[in-house]
């Protein structure tokens, strides 16, 4: 489960950076990066409620 959370978190952060750089949409990029940090097992995981 931890590996799956890391993969999801990394995918969200990378997609957030892509949205910021390629699409120039700062709000959605920040939202995706924050979601990546929330899902990641190193941060506050939404699955540990």
mmCIF file with all atom_site columns, C-alpha atoms in Angstrom:
data_model
loop_
_atom_site.group_PDB
_atom_site.id
_atom_site.type_symbol
_atom_site.label_atom_id
_atom_site.label_alt_id
_atom_site.label_comp_id
_atom_site.label_asym_id
_atom_site.label_entity_id
_atom_site.label_seq_id
_atom_site.pdbx_PDB_ins_code
_atom_site.Cartn_x
_atom_site.Cartn_y
_atom_site.Cartn_z
_atom_site.occupancy
_atom_site.B_iso_or_equiv
_atom_site.pdbx_formal_charge
_atom_site.auth_seq_id
_atom_site.auth_comp_id
_atom_site.auth_asym_id
_atom_site.auth_atom_id
_atom_site.pdbx_PDB_model_num
ATOM 1  C CA . UNK A 1 1  ? 0.000  0.000  0.000   1.00 0.00 ? 1  UNK A CA 1
ATOM 2  C CA . UNK A 1 2  ? 2.851  2.382  0.790   1.00 0.00 ? 2  UNK A CA 1
ATOM 3  C CA . UNK A 1 3  ? 4.375  1.865  -2.660  1.00 0.00 ? 3  UNK A CA 1
ATOM 4  C CA . UNK A 1 4  ? 1.051  2.597  -4.305  1.00 0.00 ? 4  UNK A CA 1
ATOM 5  C CA . UNK A 1 5  ? 0.696  5.827  -2.306  1.00 0.00 ? 5  UNK A CA 1
ATOM 6  C CA . UNK A 1 6  ? 4.206  6.912  -3.345  1.00 0.00 ? 6  UNK A CA 1
ATOM 7  C CA . UNK A 1 7  ? 3.429  6.262  -7.016  1.00 0.00 ? 7  UNK A CA 1
ATOM 8  C CA . UNK A 1 8  ? 0.166  8.219  -6.835  1.00 0.00 ? 8  UNK A CA 1
ATOM 9  C CA . UNK A 1 9  ? 1.839  11.085 -4.971  1.00 0.00 ? 9  UNK A CA 1
ATOM 10 C CA . UNK A 1 10 ? 4.713  11.311 -7.460  1.00 0.00 ? 10 UNK A CA 1
ATOM 11 C CA . UNK A 1 11 ? 2.303  11.205 -10.402 1.00 0.00 ? 11 UNK A CA 1
ATOM 12 C CA . UNK A 1 12 ? 0.232  14.035 -8.901  1.00 0.00 ? 12 UNK A CA 1
ATOM 13 C CA . UNK A 1 13 ? 3.250  16.231 -8.226  1.00 0.00 ? 13 UNK A CA 1
ATOM 14 C CA . UNK A 1 14 ? 4.725  15.656 -11.686 1.00 0.00 ? 14 UNK A CA 1
ATOM 15 C CA . UNK A 1 15 ? 1.388  16.369 -13.345 1.00 0.00 ? 15 UNK A CA 1
ATOM 16 C CA . UNK A 1 16 ? 1.040  19.515 -11.249 1.00 0.00 ? 16 UNK A CA 1
ATOM 17 C CA . UNK A 1 17 ? 4.447  20.740 -12.398 1.00 0.00 ? 17 UNK A CA 1
ATOM 18 C CA . UNK A 1 18 ? 3.519  19.919 -15.996 1.00 0.00 ? 18 UNK A CA 1
ATOM 19 C CA . UNK A 1 19 ? 0.267  21.894 -15.712 1.00 0.00 ? 19 UNK A CA 1
ATOM 20 C CA . UNK A 1 20 ? 2.124  24.902 -14.309 1.00 0.00 ? 20 UNK A CA 1
ATOM 21 C CA . UNK A 1 21 ? 4.907  24.865 -16.897 1.00 0.00 ? 21 UNK A CA 1
ATOM 22 C CA . UNK A 1 22 ? 3.178  23.689 -20.067 1.00 0.00 ? 22 UNK A CA 1
ATOM 23 C CA . UNK A 1 23 ? -0.377 24.930 -19.680 1.00 0.00 ? 23 UNK A CA 1
ATOM 24 C CA . UNK A 1 24 ? 0.402  28.048 -17.590 1.00 0.00 ? 24 UNK A CA 1
ATOM 25 C CA . UNK A 1 25 ? -2.448 27.225 -15.222 1.00 0.00 ? 25 UNK A CA 1
ATOM 26 C CA . UNK A 1 26 ? -1.082 28.051 -11.787 1.00 0.00 ? 26 UNK A CA 1
ATOM 27 C CA . UNK A 1 27 ? -4.182 27.227 -9.741  1.00 0.00 ? 27 UNK A CA 1
ATOM 28 C CA . UNK A 1 28 ? -4.649 23.656 -11.017 1.00 0.00 ? 28 UNK A CA 1
ATOM 29 C CA . UNK A 1 29 ? -0.920 23.019 -10.770 1.00 0.00 ? 29 UNK A CA 1
ATOM 30 C CA . UNK A 1 30 ? -0.859 24.057 -7.123  1.00 0.00 ? 30 UNK A CA 1
ATOM 31 C CA . UNK A 1 31 ? -3.959 21.966 -6.388  1.00 0.00 ? 31 UNK A CA 1
ATOM 32 C CA . UNK A 1 32 ? -2.349 18.862 -7.913  1.00 0.00 ? 32 UNK A CA 1
ATOM 33 C CA . UNK A 1 33 ? 0.921  19.401 -6.048  1.00 0.00 ? 33 UNK A CA 1
ATOM 34 C CA . UNK A 1 34 ? -0.878 19.862 -2.715  1.00 0.00 ? 34 UNK A CA 1
ATOM 35 C CA . UNK A 1 35 ? -2.930 16.721 -3.360  1.00 0.00 ? 35 UNK A CA 1
ATOM 36 C CA . UNK A 1 36 ? 0.298  14.872 -4.082  1.00 0.00 ? 36 UNK A CA 1
ATOM 37 C CA . UNK A 1 37 ? 1.705  15.947 -0.730  1.00 0.00 ? 37 UNK A CA 1
ATOM 38 C CA . UNK A 1 38 ? -1.508 14.952 1.063   1.00 0.00 ? 38 UNK A CA 1
ATOM 39 C CA . UNK A 1 39 ? -1.660 11.492 -0.519  1.00 0.00 ? 39 UNK A CA 1
ATOM 40 C CA . UNK A 1 40 ? 2.035  10.722 -0.044  1.00 0.00 ? 40 UNK A CA 1
ATOM 41 C CA . UNK A 1 41 ? 2.896  8.487  2.888   1.00 0.00 ? 41 UNK A CA 1
ATOM 42 C CA . UNK A 1 42 ? 5.552  10.934 4.075   1.00 0.00 ? 42 UNK A CA 1
ATOM 43 C CA . UNK A 1 43 ? 2.955  13.659 4.581   1.00 0.00 ? 43 UNK A CA 1
ATOM 44 C CA . UNK A 1 44 ? -0.522 13.726 5.986   1.00 0.00 ? 44 UNK A CA 1
ATOM 45 C CA . UNK A 1 45 ? -2.109 10.788 4.228   1.00 0.00 ? 45 UNK A CA 1
ATOM 46 C CA . UNK A 1 46 ? -5.835 10.999 3.586   1.00 0.00 ? 46 UNK A CA 1
ATOM 47 C CA . UNK A 1 47 ? -6.029 7.233  4.162   1.00 0.00 ? 47 UNK A CA 1
ATOM 48 C CA . UNK A 1 48 ? -4.843 7.485  7.805   1.00 0.00 ? 48 UNK A CA 1
ATOM 49 C CA . UNK A 1 49 ? -7.946 9.205  9.131   1.00 0.00 ? 49 UNK A CA 1
#
